[in-house]
mmCIF file of C-alpha atoms and ligand atoms in Angstrom:
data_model
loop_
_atom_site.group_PDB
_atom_site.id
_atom_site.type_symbol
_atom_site.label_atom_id
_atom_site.label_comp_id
_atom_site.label_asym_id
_atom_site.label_seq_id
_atom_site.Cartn_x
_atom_site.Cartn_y
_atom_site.Cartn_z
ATOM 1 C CA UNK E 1 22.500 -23.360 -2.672
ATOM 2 C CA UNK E 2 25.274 -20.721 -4.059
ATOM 3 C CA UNK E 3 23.501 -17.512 -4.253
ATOM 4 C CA UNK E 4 23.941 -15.446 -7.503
ATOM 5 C CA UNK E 5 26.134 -12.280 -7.607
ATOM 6 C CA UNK E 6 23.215 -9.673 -8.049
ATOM 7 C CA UNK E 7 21.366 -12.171 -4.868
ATOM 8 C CA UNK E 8 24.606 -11.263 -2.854
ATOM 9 C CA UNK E 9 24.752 -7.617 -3.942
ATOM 10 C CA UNK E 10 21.016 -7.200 -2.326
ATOM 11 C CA UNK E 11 21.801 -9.193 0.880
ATOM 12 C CA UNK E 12 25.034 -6.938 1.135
ATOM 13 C CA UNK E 13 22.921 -3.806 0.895
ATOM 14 C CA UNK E 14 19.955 -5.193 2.300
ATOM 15 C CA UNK E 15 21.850 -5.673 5.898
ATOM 16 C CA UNK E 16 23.958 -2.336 6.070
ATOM 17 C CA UNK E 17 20.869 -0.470 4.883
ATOM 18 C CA UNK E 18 20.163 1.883 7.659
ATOM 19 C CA UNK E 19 16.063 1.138 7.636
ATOM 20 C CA UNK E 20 16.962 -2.523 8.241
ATOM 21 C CA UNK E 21 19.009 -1.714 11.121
ATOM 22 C CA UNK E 22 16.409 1.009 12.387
ATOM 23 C CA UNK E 23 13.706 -1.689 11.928
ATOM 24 C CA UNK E 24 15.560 -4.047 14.035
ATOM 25 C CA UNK E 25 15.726 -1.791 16.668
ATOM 26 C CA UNK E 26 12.312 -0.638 17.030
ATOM 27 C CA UNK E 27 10.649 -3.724 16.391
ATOM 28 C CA UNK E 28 9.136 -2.951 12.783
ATOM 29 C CA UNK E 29 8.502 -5.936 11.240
ATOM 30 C CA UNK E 30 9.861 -3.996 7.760
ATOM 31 C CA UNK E 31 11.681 -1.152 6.456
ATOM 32 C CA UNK E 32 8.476 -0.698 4.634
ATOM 33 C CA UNK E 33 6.916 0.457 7.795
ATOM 34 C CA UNK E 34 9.571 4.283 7.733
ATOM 35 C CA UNK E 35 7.408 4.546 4.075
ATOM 36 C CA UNK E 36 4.031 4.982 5.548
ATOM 37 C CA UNK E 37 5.466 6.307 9.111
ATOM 38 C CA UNK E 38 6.929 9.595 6.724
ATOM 39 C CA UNK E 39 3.970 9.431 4.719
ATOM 40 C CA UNK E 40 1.738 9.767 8.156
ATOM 41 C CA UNK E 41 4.116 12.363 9.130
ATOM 42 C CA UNK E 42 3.203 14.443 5.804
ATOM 43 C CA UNK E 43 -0.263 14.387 5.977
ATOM 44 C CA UNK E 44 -2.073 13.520 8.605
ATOM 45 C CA UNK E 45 -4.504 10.503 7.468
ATOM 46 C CA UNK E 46 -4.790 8.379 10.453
ATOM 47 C CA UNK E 47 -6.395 9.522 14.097
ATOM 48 C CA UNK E 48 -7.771 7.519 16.916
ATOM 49 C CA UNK E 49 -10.838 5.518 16.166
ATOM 50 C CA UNK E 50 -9.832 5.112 13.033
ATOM 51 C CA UNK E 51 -10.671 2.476 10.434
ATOM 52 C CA UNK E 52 -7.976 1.335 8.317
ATOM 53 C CA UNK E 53 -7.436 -1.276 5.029
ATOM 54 C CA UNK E 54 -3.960 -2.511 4.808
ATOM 55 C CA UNK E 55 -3.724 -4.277 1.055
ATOM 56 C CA UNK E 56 -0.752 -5.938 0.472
ATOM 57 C CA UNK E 57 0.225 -5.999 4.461
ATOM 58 C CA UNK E 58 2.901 -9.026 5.292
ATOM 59 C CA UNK E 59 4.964 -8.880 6.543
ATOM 60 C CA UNK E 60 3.220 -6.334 8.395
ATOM 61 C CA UNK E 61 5.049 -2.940 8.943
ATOM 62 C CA UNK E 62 2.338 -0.728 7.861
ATOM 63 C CA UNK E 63 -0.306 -2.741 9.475
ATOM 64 C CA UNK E 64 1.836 -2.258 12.661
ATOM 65 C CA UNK E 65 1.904 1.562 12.309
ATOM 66 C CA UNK E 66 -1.641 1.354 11.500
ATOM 67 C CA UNK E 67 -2.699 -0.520 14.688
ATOM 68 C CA UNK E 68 -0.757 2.045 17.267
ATOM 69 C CA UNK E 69 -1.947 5.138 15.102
ATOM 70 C CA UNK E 70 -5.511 3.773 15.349
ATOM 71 C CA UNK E 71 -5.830 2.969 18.912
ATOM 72 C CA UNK E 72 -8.405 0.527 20.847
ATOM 73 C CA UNK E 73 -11.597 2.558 19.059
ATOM 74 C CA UNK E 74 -9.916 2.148 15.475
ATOM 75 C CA UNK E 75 -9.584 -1.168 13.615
ATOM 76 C CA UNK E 76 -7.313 -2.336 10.849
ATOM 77 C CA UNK E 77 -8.272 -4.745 8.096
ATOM 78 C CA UNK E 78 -5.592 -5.986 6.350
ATOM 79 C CA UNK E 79 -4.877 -8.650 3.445
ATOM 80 C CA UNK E 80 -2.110 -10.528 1.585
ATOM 81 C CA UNK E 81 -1.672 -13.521 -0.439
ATOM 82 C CA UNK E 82 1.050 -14.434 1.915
ATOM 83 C CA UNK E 83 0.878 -15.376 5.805
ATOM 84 C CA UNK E 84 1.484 -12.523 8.611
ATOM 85 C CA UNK E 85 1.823 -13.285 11.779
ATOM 86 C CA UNK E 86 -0.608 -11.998 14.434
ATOM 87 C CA UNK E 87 -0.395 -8.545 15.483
ATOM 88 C CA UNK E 88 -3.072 -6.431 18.167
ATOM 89 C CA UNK E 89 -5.267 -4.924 16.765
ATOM 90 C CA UNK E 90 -5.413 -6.062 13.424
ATOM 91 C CA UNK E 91 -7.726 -8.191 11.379
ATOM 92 C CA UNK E 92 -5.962 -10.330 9.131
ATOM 93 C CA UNK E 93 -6.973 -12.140 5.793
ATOM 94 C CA UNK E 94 -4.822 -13.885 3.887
ATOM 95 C CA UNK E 95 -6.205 -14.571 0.095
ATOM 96 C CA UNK E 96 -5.775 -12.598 -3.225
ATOM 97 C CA UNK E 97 -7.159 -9.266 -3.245
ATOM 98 C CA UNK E 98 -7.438 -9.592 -6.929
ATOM 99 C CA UNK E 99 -10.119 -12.398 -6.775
ATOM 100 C CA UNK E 100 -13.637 -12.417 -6.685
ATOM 101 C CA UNK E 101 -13.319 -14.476 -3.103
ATOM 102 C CA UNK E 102 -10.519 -12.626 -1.424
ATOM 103 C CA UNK E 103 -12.445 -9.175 -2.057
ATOM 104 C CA UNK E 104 -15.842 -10.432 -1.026
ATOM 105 C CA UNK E 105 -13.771 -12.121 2.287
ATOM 106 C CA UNK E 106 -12.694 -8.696 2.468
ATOM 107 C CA UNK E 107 -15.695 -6.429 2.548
ATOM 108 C CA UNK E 108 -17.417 -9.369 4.933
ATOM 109 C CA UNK E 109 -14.753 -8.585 7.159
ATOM 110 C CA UNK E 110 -14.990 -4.773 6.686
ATOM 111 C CA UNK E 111 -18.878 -5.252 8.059
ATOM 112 C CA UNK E 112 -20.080 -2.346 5.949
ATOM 113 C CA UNK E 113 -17.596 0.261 8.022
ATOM 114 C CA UNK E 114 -16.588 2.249 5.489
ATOM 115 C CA UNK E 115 -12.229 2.748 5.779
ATOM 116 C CA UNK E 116 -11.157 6.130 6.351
ATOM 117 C CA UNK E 117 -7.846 5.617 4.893
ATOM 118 C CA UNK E 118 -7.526 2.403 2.154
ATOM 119 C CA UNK E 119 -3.709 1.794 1.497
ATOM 120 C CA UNK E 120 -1.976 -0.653 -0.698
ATOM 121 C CA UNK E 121 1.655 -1.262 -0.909
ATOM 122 C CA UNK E 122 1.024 -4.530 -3.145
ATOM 123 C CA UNK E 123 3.629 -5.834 -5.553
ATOM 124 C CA UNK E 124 3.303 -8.132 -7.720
ATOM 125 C CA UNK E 125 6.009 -11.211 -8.048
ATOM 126 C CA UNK E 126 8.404 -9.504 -10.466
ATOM 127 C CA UNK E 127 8.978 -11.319 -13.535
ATOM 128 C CA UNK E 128 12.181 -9.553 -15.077
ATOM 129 C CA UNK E 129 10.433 -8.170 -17.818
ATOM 130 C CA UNK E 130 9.815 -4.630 -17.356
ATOM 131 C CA UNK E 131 7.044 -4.093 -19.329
ATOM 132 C CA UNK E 132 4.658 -7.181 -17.938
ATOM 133 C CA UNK E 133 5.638 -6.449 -14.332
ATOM 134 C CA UNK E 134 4.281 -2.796 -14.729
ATOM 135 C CA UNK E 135 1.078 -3.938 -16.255
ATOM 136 C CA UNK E 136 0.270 -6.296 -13.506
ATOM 137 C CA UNK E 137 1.251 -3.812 -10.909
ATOM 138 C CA UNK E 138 -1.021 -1.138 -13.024
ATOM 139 C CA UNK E 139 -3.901 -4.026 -12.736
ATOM 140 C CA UNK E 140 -3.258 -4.211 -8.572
ATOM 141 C CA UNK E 141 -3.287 -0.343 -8.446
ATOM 142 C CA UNK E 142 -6.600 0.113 -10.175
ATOM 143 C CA UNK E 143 -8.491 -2.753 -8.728
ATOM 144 C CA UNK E 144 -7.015 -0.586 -4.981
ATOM 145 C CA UNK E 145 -8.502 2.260 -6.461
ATOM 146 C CA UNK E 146 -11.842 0.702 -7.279
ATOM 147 C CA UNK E 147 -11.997 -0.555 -3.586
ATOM 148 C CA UNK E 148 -11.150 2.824 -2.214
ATOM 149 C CA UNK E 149 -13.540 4.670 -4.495
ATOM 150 C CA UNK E 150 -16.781 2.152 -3.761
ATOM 151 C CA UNK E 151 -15.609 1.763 -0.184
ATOM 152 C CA UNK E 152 -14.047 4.679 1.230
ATOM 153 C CA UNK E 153 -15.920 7.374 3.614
ATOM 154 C CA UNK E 154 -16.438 10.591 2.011
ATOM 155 C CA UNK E 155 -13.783 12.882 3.925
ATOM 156 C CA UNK E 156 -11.082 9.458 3.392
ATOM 157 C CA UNK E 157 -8.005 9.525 1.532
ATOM 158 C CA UNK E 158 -6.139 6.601 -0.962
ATOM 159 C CA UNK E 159 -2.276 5.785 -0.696
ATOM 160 C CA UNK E 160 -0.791 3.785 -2.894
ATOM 161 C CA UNK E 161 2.349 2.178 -4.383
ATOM 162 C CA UNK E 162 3.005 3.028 -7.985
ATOM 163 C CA UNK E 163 6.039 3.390 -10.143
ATOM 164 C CA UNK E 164 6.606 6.063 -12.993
ATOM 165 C CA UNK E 165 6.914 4.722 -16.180
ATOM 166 C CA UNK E 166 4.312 2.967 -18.777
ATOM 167 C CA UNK E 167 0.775 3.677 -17.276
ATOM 168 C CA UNK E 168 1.742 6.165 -14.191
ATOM 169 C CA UNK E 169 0.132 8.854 -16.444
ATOM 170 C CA UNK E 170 -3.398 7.256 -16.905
ATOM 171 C CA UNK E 171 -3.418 6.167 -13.426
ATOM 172 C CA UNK E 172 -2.380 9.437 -11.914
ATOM 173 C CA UNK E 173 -5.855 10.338 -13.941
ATOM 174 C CA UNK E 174 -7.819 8.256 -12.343
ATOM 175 C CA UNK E 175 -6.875 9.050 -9.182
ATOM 176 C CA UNK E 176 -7.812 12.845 -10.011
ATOM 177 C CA UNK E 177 -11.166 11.908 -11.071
ATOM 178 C CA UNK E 178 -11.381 10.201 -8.203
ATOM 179 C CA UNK E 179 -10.415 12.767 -5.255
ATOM 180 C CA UNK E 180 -10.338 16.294 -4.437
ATOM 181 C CA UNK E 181 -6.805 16.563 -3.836
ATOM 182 C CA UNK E 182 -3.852 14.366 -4.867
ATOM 183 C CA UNK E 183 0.067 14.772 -4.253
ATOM 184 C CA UNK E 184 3.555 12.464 -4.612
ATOM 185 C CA UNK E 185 5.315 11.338 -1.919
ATOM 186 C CA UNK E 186 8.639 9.762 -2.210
ATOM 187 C CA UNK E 187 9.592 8.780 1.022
ATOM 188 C CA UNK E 188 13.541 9.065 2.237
ATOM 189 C CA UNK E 189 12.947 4.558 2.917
ATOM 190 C CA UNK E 190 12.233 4.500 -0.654
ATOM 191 C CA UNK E 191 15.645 3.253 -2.170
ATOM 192 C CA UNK E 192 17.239 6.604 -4.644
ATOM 193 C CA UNK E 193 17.241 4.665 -7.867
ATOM 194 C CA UNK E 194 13.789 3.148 -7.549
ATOM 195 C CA UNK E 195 11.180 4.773 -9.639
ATOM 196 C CA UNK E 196 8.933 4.249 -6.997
ATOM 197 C CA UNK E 197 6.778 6.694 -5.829
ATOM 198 C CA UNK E 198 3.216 7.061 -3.197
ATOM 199 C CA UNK E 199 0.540 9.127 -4.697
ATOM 200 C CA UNK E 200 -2.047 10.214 -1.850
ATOM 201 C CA UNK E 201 -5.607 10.959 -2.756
ATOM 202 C CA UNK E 202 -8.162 13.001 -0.429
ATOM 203 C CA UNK E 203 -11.663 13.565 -0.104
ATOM 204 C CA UNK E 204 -14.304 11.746 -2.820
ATOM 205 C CA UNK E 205 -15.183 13.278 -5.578
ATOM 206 C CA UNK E 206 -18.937 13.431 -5.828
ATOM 207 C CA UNK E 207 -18.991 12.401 -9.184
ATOM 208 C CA UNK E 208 -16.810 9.864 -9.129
ATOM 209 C CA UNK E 209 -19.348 7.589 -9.584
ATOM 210 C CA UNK E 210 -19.865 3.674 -9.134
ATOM 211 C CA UNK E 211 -18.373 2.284 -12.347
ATOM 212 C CA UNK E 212 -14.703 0.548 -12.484
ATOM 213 C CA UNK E 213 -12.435 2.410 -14.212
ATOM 214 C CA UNK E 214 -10.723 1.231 -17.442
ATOM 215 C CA UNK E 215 -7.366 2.432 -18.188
ATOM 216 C CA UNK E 216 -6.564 0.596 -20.942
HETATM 217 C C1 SAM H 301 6.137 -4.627 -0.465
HETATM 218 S S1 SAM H 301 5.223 -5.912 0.255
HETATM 219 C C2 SAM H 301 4.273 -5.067 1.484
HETATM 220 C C3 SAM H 301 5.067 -4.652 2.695
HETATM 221 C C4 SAM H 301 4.180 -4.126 3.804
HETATM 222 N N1 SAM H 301 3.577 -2.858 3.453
HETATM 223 C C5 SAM H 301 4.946 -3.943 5.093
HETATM 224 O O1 SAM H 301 5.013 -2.820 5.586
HETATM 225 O O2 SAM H 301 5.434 -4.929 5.651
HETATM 226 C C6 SAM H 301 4.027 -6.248 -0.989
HETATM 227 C C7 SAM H 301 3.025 -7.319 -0.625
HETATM 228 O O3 SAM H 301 1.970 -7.341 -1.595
HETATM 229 C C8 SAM H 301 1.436 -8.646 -1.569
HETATM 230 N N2 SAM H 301 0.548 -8.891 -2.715
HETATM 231 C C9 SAM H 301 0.888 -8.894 -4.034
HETATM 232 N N3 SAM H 301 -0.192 -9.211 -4.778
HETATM 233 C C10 SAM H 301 -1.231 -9.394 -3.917
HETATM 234 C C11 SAM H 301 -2.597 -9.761 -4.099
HETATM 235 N N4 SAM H 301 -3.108 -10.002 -5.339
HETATM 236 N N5 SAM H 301 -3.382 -9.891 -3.008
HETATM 237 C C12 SAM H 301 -2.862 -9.672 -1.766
HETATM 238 N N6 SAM H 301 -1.579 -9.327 -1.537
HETATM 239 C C13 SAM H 301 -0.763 -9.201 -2.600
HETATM 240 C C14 SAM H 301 2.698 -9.520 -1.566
HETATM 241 O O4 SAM H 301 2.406 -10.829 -1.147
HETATM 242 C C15 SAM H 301 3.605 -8.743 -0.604
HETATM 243 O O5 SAM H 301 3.567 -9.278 0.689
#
């Protein structure tokens, strides 16, 4: 099949890109996995023994980092729609997070620990149209949210993939009436021109109450 000029401008940048290379090297199963390794390095979210919830986690670079940071005491539960191959350490379920089975898989799998760190780098399948692609990554952000706030362990903290634009307001709301403490990360492995950006949350809110949020 001939690939399309913009397919062969990605491949070009996606092989002399230096994360590729780095992730190569080191064994990371993605560049993704530099993201959350900076992010780690910022703030300190993961220690030994530590219980971890990898949404959105094939092909599995952050559930890779998770798994060394937590150790043999720690455990990482991690989900995709997509297949991952095994790694040590982690718990893998593949299904749609955004379904009624997938999450209740999910927390069965959890076994009432509560997460002390709940992370989602989920994307949806981009559709081209800017607009609809940022509402349905709005819709996987908030229903992360809603898992970390119902699930999460008092002291935990929230990271998750968003992009500025339409909705990063609203959401960037929610996330403050949702934790104590909230900053932006944009990691150097985050391409320049994306508008992509981490927000990290910390520490509950007490009154953040049991009831989904509605942003719309
Ligand atoms: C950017 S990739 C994640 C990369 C990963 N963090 C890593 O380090 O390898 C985004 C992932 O989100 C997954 N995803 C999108 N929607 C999902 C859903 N509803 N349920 C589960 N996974 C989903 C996609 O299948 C994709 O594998």
């Amino acid at each position: 099949m001939k690939r399309s000029k913009s397919g062969r401008a990605w491949m070009q940048q996606h092989v002399s890109d230096p994360y590729v290379k780095l992730a190569q090297k080191e064994g990371y199963r993605s560049r993704a996995a530099y993201k959350l390794i900076e992010i780690l390095r910022r703030e300190r979210l993961i220690r030994s023994g530590s219980v971890v919830v990898d949404l959105g986690a094939a092909p599995g670079g952050w559930s890779q980092v998770s798994g060394q940071r937590v150790g043999p005491a720690g455990r990482v539960v991690a989900i995709d729609l997509l297949p991952m191959d095994p790694l040590p350490g982690v718990e893998f379920l593949q299904a749609d997070f955004a379904s009624e089975e997938g999450l209740a898989e999910l927390e069965a799998l959890l076994q009432k620990r509560q997460p002390d760190l709940v992370m989602s780098d989920m994307a949806p399948n981009l559709s081209g149209i800017t607009a609809a692609d940022q509402a349905r990554h709005y819709r996987l952000a908030e229903l992360a949210l809603d898992f970390a706030r119902l699930h999460l362990q008092e002291q935990g903290a929230f990271v998750v993939k968003v992009f500025h634009g339409e909705g990063y307001d609203a959401f960037r709301a929610a996330m403050a009436q949702t934790f104590q403490t909230i900053s932006g990360i944009k990691p150097e492995a985050s391409r320049d021109r994306s508008r992509e950006v981490y927000l990290v949350g910390k520490c509950l809110r007490k009154s953040s109450g049991t009831d989904e949020f509605n942003l719309e």
